[in-house]
Coordinates of C-alpha atoms (C1' of nucleotides) in Angstrom, one line a residue:
Chain D
M86 CA 125.7 117.3 100.9
I87 CA 127.0 114.2 99.2
E88 CA 130.1 114.2 97.2
H89 CA 130.4 112.6 93.9
G90 CA 133.5 112.7 91.5
V91 CA 132.5 114.2 88.1
K92 CA 134.5 111.8 85.9
E93 CA 133.5 111.3 82.3
H94 CA 131.4 108.3 81.5
R95 CA 131.2 107.2 78.2
V96 CA 128.4 104.7 77.3
P97 CA 130.4 101.3 76.7
K98 CA 130.1 99.0 73.8
Q99 CA 126.6 98.1 73.6
K100 CA 123.6 97.4 71.3
I101 CA 123.8 100.2 68.9
N102 CA 120.8 102.0 67.4
Q103 CA 119.6 102.1 71.1
P104 CA 118.3 105.5 72.2
L105 CA 120.7 107.5 74.4
Y106 CA 118.4 107.5 77.3
A107 CA 118.3 103.6 77.1
Q108 CA 122.0 103.5 76.8
I109 CA 122.5 105.5 80.0
K110 CA 119.8 103.7 81.8
Q111 CA 121.8 100.4 80.9
D112 CA 125.0 102.0 82.1
L113 CA 123.6 103.3 85.4
M114 CA 122.2 99.7 86.0
R115 CA 125.6 98.4 85.3
R116 CA 127.1 100.8 87.9
V117 CA 124.5 99.9 90.5
V118 CA 125.3 96.1 89.9
S119 CA 129.0 96.7 89.9
G120 CA 128.6 97.9 93.4
E121 CA 129.6 101.6 92.6
W122 CA 126.4 102.5 94.5
R123 CA 125.2 100.2 97.1
P124 CA 121.4 99.6 98.2
G125 CA 120.5 102.6 100.2
D126 CA 123.1 104.9 98.6
C127 CA 122.3 108.2 97.0
L128 CA 123.1 108.5 93.3
P129 CA 124.8 111.6 92.0
S130 CA 122.3 114.4 91.0
E131 CA 120.6 114.5 87.6
S132 CA 122.9 117.5 86.5
N133 CA 125.8 115.7 87.7
I134 CA 125.0 112.5 85.7
A135 CA 124.1 114.7 82.8
V136 CA 127.6 116.1 82.7
Q137 CA 129.1 112.6 83.1
Y138 CA 127.5 111.3 79.9
K139 CA 127.6 114.7 78.2
A140 CA 123.7 114.5 77.7
S141 CA 121.0 116.8 78.4
L142 CA 119.1 116.9 81.6
G143 CA 115.8 115.7 80.0
T144 CA 117.6 112.6 78.5
V145 CA 119.1 111.8 81.8
R146 CA 115.9 112.3 83.6
R147 CA 114.1 109.7 81.4
A148 CA 116.9 107.1 82.1
I149 CA 116.5 107.5 85.8
Q150 CA 112.8 107.9 85.8
E151 CA 112.5 104.6 84.0
L152 CA 114.8 102.9 86.6
A153 CA 112.6 104.4 89.3
G154 CA 109.5 102.8 87.4
E155 CA 111.1 99.5 87.5
G156 CA 111.7 100.0 91.3
L157 CA 115.5 100.0 91.3
V158 CA 115.7 103.3 92.6
N159 CA 113.4 105.6 94.7
R160 CA 113.5 109.5 93.9
Y161 CA 112.7 112.2 96.5
A162 CA 112.4 116.0 95.4
G163 CA 114.7 117.9 97.5
R164 CA 116.8 114.8 98.6
G165 CA 118.0 112.7 95.7
T166 CA 117.8 109.5 94.1
F167 CA 118.5 106.3 96.1
V168 CA 119.3 102.7 95.2
N169 CA 116.3 100.6 96.5
S170 CA 116.8 98.1 99.3
H171 CA 115.3 95.4 101.4
G172 CA 116.2 97.3 104.5
G173 CA 114.9 100.9 104.9
S174 CA 111.6 102.0 105.9
P175 CA 108.2 100.2 105.0
Y176 CA 107.5 102.8 102.4
E177 CA 110.8 102.9 100.6
R178 CA 111.8 99.3 100.2
F179 CA 111.1 96.2 98.0
N180 CA 108.2 94.4 99.2
F181 CA 107.3 91.1 97.6
H182 CA 104.9 89.6 100.3
R183 CA 101.5 89.5 99.1
L184 CA 100.0 87.7 102.0
S185 CA 97.7 90.0 104.2
S186 CA 94.7 89.8 106.4
A187 CA 91.4 91.3 105.5
S188 CA 92.1 94.3 107.6
G189 CA 95.6 94.7 105.6
K190 CA 98.1 93.6 108.2
R191 CA 100.9 91.8 106.3
V192 CA 102.0 88.5 107.3
A193 CA 105.7 89.3 106.5
D194 CA 105.6 92.0 109.3
E195 CA 105.0 89.1 111.9
A196 CA 107.4 87.0 113.7
S197 CA 109.2 84.4 111.9
D198 CA 111.4 81.4 113.0
F199 CA 113.9 79.0 111.2
I200 CA 113.0 75.7 112.2
A201 CA 115.3 73.5 109.9
F202 CA 118.3 73.3 107.9
E203 CA 119.4 70.7 105.5
S204 CA 122.0 70.2 102.7
I205 CA 120.3 68.8 99.7
Q206 CA 120.8 68.5 95.9
A207 CA 118.3 70.4 93.9
D208 CA 115.4 68.2 92.6
S209 CA 114.0 68.5 89.0
T210 CA 111.4 71.2 90.2
I211 CA 113.9 73.4 91.8
A212 CA 116.4 73.0 88.9
T213 CA 113.8 73.8 86.4
G214 CA 112.6 77.0 88.4
L215 CA 116.2 78.2 88.8
G216 CA 117.5 77.0 85.4
I217 CA 120.3 74.9 86.8
E218 CA 121.4 71.3 86.6
E219 CA 119.4 68.6 88.6
G220 CA 121.6 67.6 91.5
E221 CA 123.3 70.8 92.2
P222 CA 124.3 71.0 95.8
G223 CA 122.5 73.6 97.9
I224 CA 121.1 74.2 101.2
Q225 CA 117.3 74.2 102.2
F226 CA 115.8 76.1 105.0
L227 CA 112.3 75.7 106.6
R228 CA 110.8 78.9 108.1
L229 CA 107.5 79.4 109.9
R230 CA 105.7 82.6 110.1
A231 CA 102.7 83.1 112.5
F232 CA 99.7 85.6 112.2
A233 CA 97.7 86.2 115.2
E234 CA 99.5 83.6 117.1
K235 CA 98.7 81.0 114.7
P236 CA 101.1 79.4 112.4
V237 CA 99.9 80.4 108.8
L238 CA 103.0 80.1 106.4
L239 CA 105.6 77.5 106.1
E240 CA 108.5 78.1 103.6
R241 CA 110.9 75.9 102.1
I242 CA 113.9 77.9 100.7
F243 CA 116.5 76.6 98.5
F244 CA 119.9 78.4 98.0
R245 CA 122.7 77.2 95.7
E246 CA 125.8 76.5 97.5
K247 CA 127.7 78.1 94.6
L248 CA 126.0 81.3 95.0
F249 CA 125.7 81.6 98.7
P250 CA 128.6 79.7 100.3
D251 CA 128.2 79.0 104.0
I252 CA 125.0 80.9 104.2
A253 CA 123.8 78.3 106.8
S254 CA 126.1 79.8 109.5
L255 CA 125.0 83.3 108.5
I256 CA 121.4 82.6 109.0
R257 CA 122.2 80.7 112.2
K258 CA 124.1 83.7 113.5
H259 CA 121.7 86.5 112.3
R260 CA 118.3 84.8 112.2
P261 CA 117.4 87.5 109.5
H262 CA 113.9 88.8 109.3
S263 CA 114.5 89.5 105.6
V264 CA 116.6 86.8 103.7
Y265 CA 116.9 89.2 100.7
L266 CA 118.5 91.8 103.0
L267 CA 121.1 89.3 104.1
M268 CA 121.8 88.6 100.4
E269 CA 122.2 92.2 99.8
Q270 CA 124.5 92.9 102.7
H271 CA 126.6 89.7 102.6
F272 CA 126.6 88.7 98.9
H273 CA 126.1 91.9 97.0
I274 CA 123.0 90.3 95.4
L275 CA 120.0 92.5 95.1
V276 CA 116.7 90.8 94.3
T277 CA 114.5 93.0 92.2
Q278 CA 111.9 90.7 90.9
V279 CA 110.1 87.6 92.0
H280 CA 108.0 85.3 89.9
E281 CA 105.3 83.2 91.5
K282 CA 103.2 80.3 90.6
L283 CA 100.1 79.6 92.8
R284 CA 98.3 76.3 93.3
S285 CA 95.7 74.8 95.7
V286 CA 96.7 71.6 97.1
A287 CA 96.1 69.1 99.9
A288 CA 98.4 69.7 102.9
S289 CA 101.2 67.1 103.2
E290 CA 102.0 65.5 106.5
L291 CA 105.0 67.8 107.1
E292 CA 102.9 70.8 106.3
A293 CA 100.0 69.8 108.4
T294 CA 102.4 69.2 111.3
H295 CA 103.9 72.5 111.3
L296 CA 100.8 74.5 110.4
K297 CA 98.7 72.6 112.9
I298 CA 95.8 71.6 110.6
P299 CA 94.7 68.3 109.6
P300 CA 96.6 66.5 106.9
G301 CA 94.8 67.0 103.5
S302 CA 93.5 70.3 104.5
P303 CA 93.5 72.8 101.3
V304 CA 96.5 75.0 101.4
L305 CA 97.9 77.5 99.1
H306 CA 101.3 76.8 97.4
I307 CA 103.3 79.6 96.2
E308 CA 106.3 78.7 94.3
R309 CA 108.7 81.7 93.9
V310 CA 111.7 82.3 91.9
A311 CA 113.6 85.2 92.9
V312 CA 115.5 87.2 90.3
D313 CA 118.5 89.5 90.9
M314 CA 119.1 92.9 89.1
S315 CA 121.0 91.2 86.3
G316 CA 118.0 88.9 85.6
A317 CA 119.7 85.8 87.0
P318 CA 117.5 83.6 89.3
V319 CA 119.0 83.4 92.6
E320 CA 116.6 81.8 95.0
W321 CA 113.8 79.2 94.8
R322 CA 111.0 78.9 97.4
L323 CA 108.0 77.1 98.2
M324 CA 105.6 78.7 100.4
T325 CA 102.7 76.9 102.0
A326 CA 99.9 79.0 103.4
V327 CA 96.7 78.4 105.4
T328 CA 94.2 80.9 104.0
Q329 CA 91.7 81.1 106.6
E330 CA 92.7 84.5 108.2
V331 CA 94.9 85.7 105.2
H332 CA 94.7 85.9 101.5
Y333 CA 97.0 86.5 98.6
A334 CA 96.5 89.8 97.0
C335 CA 97.4 90.7 93.4
S336 CA 96.4 93.6 91.1
S337 CA 96.9 94.1 87.6
S338 CA 96.3 96.6 85.0
Chain F
M53 CA 93.6 110.9 57.0
I54 CA 91.3 111.2 60.0
E55 CA 89.4 114.5 60.5
H56 CA 89.4 116.2 64.1
G57 CA 87.6 119.3 65.0
V58 CA 89.9 121.6 66.8
K59 CA 87.8 122.8 69.6
E60 CA 89.3 124.4 72.5
H61 CA 89.4 122.1 75.6
R62 CA 89.6 123.5 79.0
V63 CA 90.4 121.2 81.7
P64 CA 87.2 120.9 83.8
K65 CA 86.6 121.1 87.5
Q66 CA 89.0 118.7 89.1
K67 CA 91.3 118.1 91.8
I68 CA 93.3 121.3 91.9
N69 CA 97.2 121.4 92.5
Q70 CA 97.4 118.6 90.1
P71 CA 100.1 118.9 87.5
L72 CA 98.8 119.9 84.1
Y73 CA 99.8 116.7 82.4
A74 CA 97.9 114.7 85.0
Q75 CA 94.7 117.0 84.3
I76 CA 95.0 116.7 80.6
K77 CA 95.3 112.8 81.2
Q78 CA 92.4 112.8 83.3
D79 CA 90.5 114.7 80.6
L80 CA 91.4 112.5 77.7
M81 CA 90.3 109.6 79.8
R82 CA 87.0 111.2 80.3
R83 CA 86.7 111.7 76.7
V84 CA 87.3 108.1 75.9
V85 CA 84.9 106.9 78.4
S86 CA 82.4 109.3 77.1
G87 CA 82.4 107.7 73.9
E88 CA 84.1 110.7 72.0
W89 CA 86.6 108.2 70.6
R90 CA 85.7 104.6 70.7
P91 CA 87.9 101.5 71.2
G92 CA 90.0 101.2 67.8
D93 CA 89.6 104.8 66.9
C94 CA 92.5 107.2 66.4
L95 CA 93.0 110.0 68.7
P96 CA 94.0 113.5 67.4
S97 CA 97.6 114.0 67.0
E98 CA 99.7 115.4 69.8
S99 CA 100.2 118.7 68.2
N100 CA 96.3 118.9 67.7
I101 CA 95.7 117.9 71.3
A102 CA 98.3 120.4 72.4
V103 CA 96.5 123.2 70.6
Q104 CA 93.2 122.1 72.2
Y105 CA 94.5 122.3 75.7
K106 CA 96.9 125.3 75.0
A107 CA 99.7 123.1 76.5
S108 CA 103.1 122.4 75.0
L109 CA 104.0 119.3 73.1
G110 CA 106.0 117.7 75.9
T111 CA 103.4 118.1 78.5
V112 CA 100.6 116.6 76.2
R113 CA 103.1 113.8 75.3
R114 CA 103.5 113.0 78.9
A115 CA 99.8 112.7 79.4
I116 CA 99.3 110.4 76.5
Q117 CA 102.5 108.3 77.3
E118 CA 101.1 107.5 80.7
L119 CA 97.7 106.5 79.2
A120 CA 99.7 104.3 76.9
G121 CA 101.7 102.9 80.0
E122 CA 98.4 101.9 81.6
G123 CA 97.2 100.2 78.4
L124 CA 94.5 102.5 77.7
V125 CA 95.7 103.6 74.3
N126 CA 98.4 102.3 71.7
R127 CA 100.8 104.4 70.0
Y128 CA 102.6 103.7 66.7
A129 CA 105.1 106.2 65.2
G130 CA 104.0 107.2 61.8
R131 CA 100.3 106.2 62.3
G132 CA 98.8 107.6 65.5
T133 CA 97.4 106.9 68.9
F134 CA 94.7 104.4 69.1
V135 CA 92.2 103.6 71.9
N136 CA 92.7 100.2 73.2
S137 CA 90.1 97.6 73.0
H138 CA 89.4 94.2 74.5
G139 CA 88.6 93.2 71.0
G140 CA 91.9 94.0 69.5
S141 CA 94.6 91.6 68.6
P142 CA 96.0 89.3 71.4
Y143 CA 99.1 91.4 71.8
E144 CA 97.4 94.7 72.2
R145 CA 94.3 94.0 74.5
F146 CA 93.9 93.9 78.2
N147 CA 94.5 90.4 79.7
F148 CA 93.7 89.9 83.2
H149 CA 93.7 86.1 83.2
R150 CA 96.6 84.8 85.0
L151 CA 95.7 81.0 84.8
S152 CA 97.9 79.1 82.5
S153 CA 99.4 75.7 82.0
A154 CA 103.1 74.8 82.7
S155 CA 103.7 75.1 79.0
G156 CA 102.1 78.6 79.0
K157 CA 98.9 78.0 77.4
R158 CA 96.3 80.4 78.9
V159 CA 92.9 79.0 80.2
A160 CA 91.2 82.3 79.0
D161 CA 92.0 81.3 75.4
E162 CA 90.0 78.0 75.8
A163 CA 86.3 77.4 75.3
S164 CA 83.8 78.9 77.8
D165 CA 80.2 78.2 78.5
F166 CA 77.6 80.2 80.2
I167 CA 75.5 77.7 82.3
A168 CA 73.3 79.6 84.5
F169 CA 71.7 83.1 85.1
E170 CA 70.0 84.3 88.2
S171 CA 68.6 87.6 89.5
I172 CA 70.0 88.0 93.1
Q173 CA 70.8 90.6 95.4
A174 CA 74.2 91.5 96.5
D175 CA 75.3 89.7 99.6
S176 CA 77.7 91.2 102.3
T177 CA 80.7 89.9 100.5
I178 CA 79.7 91.2 97.2
A179 CA 78.6 94.5 98.5
T180 CA 81.8 95.0 100.4
G181 CA 83.8 94.2 97.3
L182 CA 81.9 96.6 95.0
G183 CA 81.5 99.3 97.8
I184 CA 77.6 99.1 97.4
E185 CA 74.5 98.5 99.6
E186 CA 73.9 95.0 100.7
G187 CA 70.8 93.7 98.9
E188 CA 71.2 95.8 95.9
P189 CA 69.7 93.9 92.9
G190 CA 71.8 92.4 90.3
I191 CA 72.2 89.5 88.0
Q192 CA 74.6 86.5 88.6
F193 CA 76.0 84.3 86.0
L194 CA 77.9 81.0 86.1
R195 CA 80.5 80.2 83.6
L196 CA 82.5 77.2 83.1
R197 CA 85.9 77.1 81.3
A198 CA 87.5 74.0 80.1
F199 CA 91.3 73.2 79.5
A200 CA 92.6 70.1 77.8
E201 CA 88.9 68.9 77.8
K202 CA 88.5 69.0 81.4
P203 CA 86.7 71.6 83.2
V204 CA 89.1 73.6 85.3
L205 CA 87.5 77.0 86.0
L206 CA 84.1 77.8 87.4
E207 CA 83.3 81.5 87.5
R208 CA 80.4 83.2 89.4
I209 CA 79.9 86.8 88.1
F210 CA 77.8 89.6 89.6
F211 CA 76.5 92.5 87.7
R212 CA 74.7 95.3 89.3
E213 CA 71.3 96.0 87.5
K214 CA 71.9 99.6 87.8
L215 CA 74.9 99.5 85.7
F216 CA 74.2 96.9 83.2
P217 CA 70.5 96.8 82.6
D218 CA 69.3 93.8 80.7
I219 CA 72.7 92.4 80.6
A220 CA 71.2 88.8 80.7
S221 CA 69.6 89.1 77.3
L222 CA 72.7 90.4 75.8
I223 CA 74.8 87.6 77.1
R224 CA 72.0 85.1 76.1
K225 CA 72.3 86.6 72.6
H226 CA 76.1 87.0 72.1
R227 CA 77.4 84.4 74.3
P228 CA 80.5 86.6 74.7
H229 CA 83.9 85.1 75.0
S230 CA 84.9 88.3 76.9
V231 CA 82.6 89.8 79.2
Y232 CA 84.8 93.0 79.4
L233 CA 84.5 93.3 75.6
L234 CA 80.7 93.3 75.8
M235 CA 80.9 96.0 78.6
E236 CA 83.0 98.1 76.4
Q237 CA 80.8 97.6 73.4
H238 CA 77.2 97.9 74.9
F239 CA 77.8 100.1 78.0
H240 CA 81.0 102.3 77.3
I241 CA 82.7 101.0 80.3
L242 CA 86.3 100.2 80.0
V243 CA 87.7 97.8 82.6
T244 CA 91.3 98.8 83.3
Q245 CA 92.2 97.2 86.5
V246 CA 91.3 94.2 88.4
H247 CA 92.1 93.4 92.1
E248 CA 92.2 89.8 93.2
K249 CA 92.3 88.0 96.4
L250 CA 93.4 84.4 96.5
R251 CA 92.4 81.6 99.0
S252 CA 92.7 77.9 99.0
V253 CA 89.6 76.3 100.1
A254 CA 87.7 73.0 99.9
A255 CA 85.3 72.6 96.9
S256 CA 81.7 73.0 97.8
E257 CA 79.1 70.6 96.3
L258 CA 78.1 73.0 93.6
E259 CA 81.9 73.6 92.6
A260 CA 82.7 69.8 92.8
T261 CA 79.7 68.9 90.6
H262 CA 80.6 71.3 87.8
L263 CA 84.4 70.7 87.9
K264 CA 84.1 67.0 88.2
I265 CA 86.0 66.6 91.3
P266 CA 85.3 65.1 94.7
P267 CA 83.5 67.5 97.2
G268 CA 86.2 68.8 99.6
S269 CA 89.0 68.7 97.2
P270 CA 91.2 71.8 97.4
V271 CA 90.4 74.4 94.9
L272 CA 91.7 77.9 94.4
H273 CA 89.4 80.7 95.0
I274 CA 90.0 84.0 93.0
E275 CA 87.9 86.8 94.3
R276 CA 88.0 89.6 91.7
V277 CA 86.8 93.3 91.7
A278 CA 87.0 94.8 88.3
V279 CA 87.5 98.5 88.1
D280 CA 86.9 100.8 85.3
M281 CA 88.8 103.7 84.1
S282 CA 87.2 106.3 86.4
G283 CA 88.3 104.0 89.4
A284 CA 84.7 102.9 90.1
P285 CA 84.3 99.1 90.9
V286 CA 82.0 97.6 88.1
E287 CA 82.0 93.8 88.5
W288 CA 82.5 91.3 91.2
R289 CA 83.2 87.7 90.4
L290 CA 84.6 84.6 92.2
M291 CA 86.5 82.0 90.2
T292 CA 87.0 78.6 91.4
A293 CA 89.9 76.8 89.7
V294 CA 91.3 73.2 89.8
T295 CA 94.9 73.7 89.9
Q296 CA 96.1 70.3 88.7
E297 CA 97.0 71.2 85.2
V298 CA 97.1 74.9 85.4
H299 CA 98.5 77.5 88.0
Y300 CA 97.9 81.1 88.7
A301 CA 101.0 83.3 87.8
C302 CA 102.0 86.6 89.2
S303 CA 105.3 88.5 88.9
S304 CA 106.3 91.6 91.0
S305 CA 109.0 94.2 91.1
Chain M
dC173 C1' 105.0 113.7 50.2
dA174 C1' 103.0 115.4 54.7
dG175 C1' 101.9 113.8 59.0
dT176 C1' 102.7 111.0 62.9
dG177 C1' 105.1 109.7 67.2
dG178 C1' 110.3 109.1 69.0
dT179 C1' 114.3 111.2 70.7
dC180 C1' 117.2 115.1 72.2
dT181 C1' 118.2 119.7 73.7
dA182 C1' 118.4 123.9 76.4
dG183 C1' 116.4 126.7 79.0
dA184 C1' 112.7 128.5 82.8
dC185 C1' 110.4 128.2 87.3
dC186 C1' 108.6 125.8 91.2
dA187 C1' 108.3 123.0 95.9
dC188 C1' 110.8 120.6 98.7
dA189 C1' 114.6 118.9 102.1
dT190 C1' 118.6 120.0 104.3
dC191 C1' 122.0 122.7 106.3
Chain Z
dA136 C1' 120.8 129.7 100.8
dT137 C1' 121.9 125.8 98.2
dG138 C1' 120.7 121.8 95.8
dT139 C1' 117.3 118.4 94.7
dG140 C1' 113.9 116.3 91.8
dG141 C1' 109.0 117.9 89.3
dT142 C1' 106.9 120.6 85.9
dC143 C1' 106.7 123.0 81.8
dT144 C1' 108.1 125.3 77.4
dA145 C1' 109.8 125.8 72.6
dG146 C1' 112.2 124.4 69.6
dA147 C1' 115.0 120.6 66.6
dC148 C1' 116.0 116.4 63.9
dC149 C1' 114.7 111.6 63.1
dA150 C1' 112.2 107.2 61.2
dC151 C1' 108.2 105.5 60.2
dT152 C1' 103.6 105.4 57.9
dG153 C1' 100.3 106.0 54.4
dA154 C1' 98.4 108.2 50.5

DNA sequence: CAGTGGTCTAGACCACATC
DNA sequence: ATGTGGTCTAGACCACTGA
């Protein structure tokens, strides 16, 4: 049993005329962002939260259900409501990797290797993607992922120095399998959304070398901007994939 | 005011142990598919439906809310609940086209042109995608879409003869801008979901010719399986895109 | 004005997980 | 046995629409 103080929570100054469930949802979000509950933590029970906000169970349920629908929390009957995370078991964590083989094996589950680090300044593409000034200092990593013992994915990842000071040494030290888990644990930044733009282009010399393909071969460019729970863009990366054995999958309704 | 007979509706044979709201949702879907309410029509009010199924308002609300969440219907306070349509206003119709320019203009809004028709049999790729027997007879269309007066998208679309008899003459006659609208209006089949697999490949001779690019240029292959509201795959298509001016956009959370 | 969906409440019973 | 979320009910009041 997890203990929760039952302090009163008033919904703070906010857009008025918002329905109560939306205000509660916003405030719960705020409390997650503030670190009151960390990724992986269990939230208080519905009834507890209902008491905190002096609202009915149904109203609180709706607020939490919407958070669950947006992937911010996971709910389990009999156990509780948990803040989503990039750690955790495969079935209860964020998953933004859409590259997989025909048989369904995901590229992200395979071995990865950081192969280069470099201090650079944001070029116009990166600056536009992140909504920052061109020339802002940052660090760029190259990472290579293999599948079926062949290199299939080269990633060029850019972090703002301002948001992630000294991330280079952290990565050197931990060689993290998941960059977003590292952000979560060391910088209290929870990536909840990614926006990707895909193009088919001819492989550059650099890409061709790392991916062991002829220069000029068609490769898939996936330009990603990762966004944290407050909606701020926090990471830019360009992925270059060889789509012989694997493909990018996307469903919409 | 729209008249609705208040016949009793029992939830038909179905997966048992499903919650009541899910069963009602399924049955409402079935009734939409059956043509009882056509795209653009107004559904009976919540209270009317609650009486039909002998369920409470809240339960019926949830069923309808979920249908609305999936885009099958649109709800308006004070007016009613309406069956969605691919022919509705741009803001309230399904949109599965993820190709757009940097400025946000969508390729699907531009001119399209059917350029070839052919009776063929499903090859292994198509058969696998649609879950049918290899060799099943069907019709294949080629369509070309332009953007900024340059050809950017070639589509090869396969219909099963069995599901869409004589669709060739319909397309010849209407030259529809939206194939899914035609399915809806002439076959009572509503596409609610598409699954896409993306690869970067070298353009074939045929693709190069139509897209006015050198053979072997990198192009984006988008293999799509469209699924109707009952979950059955109803269309297979392969889109070939030149991603110079446009890109494929995908967000996930 | 009557009818619609949108919000909110207060209760009930259940299946499930954990101790 | 206790507490969790999941379902379901039966009401209330509101804002909005359209005739």
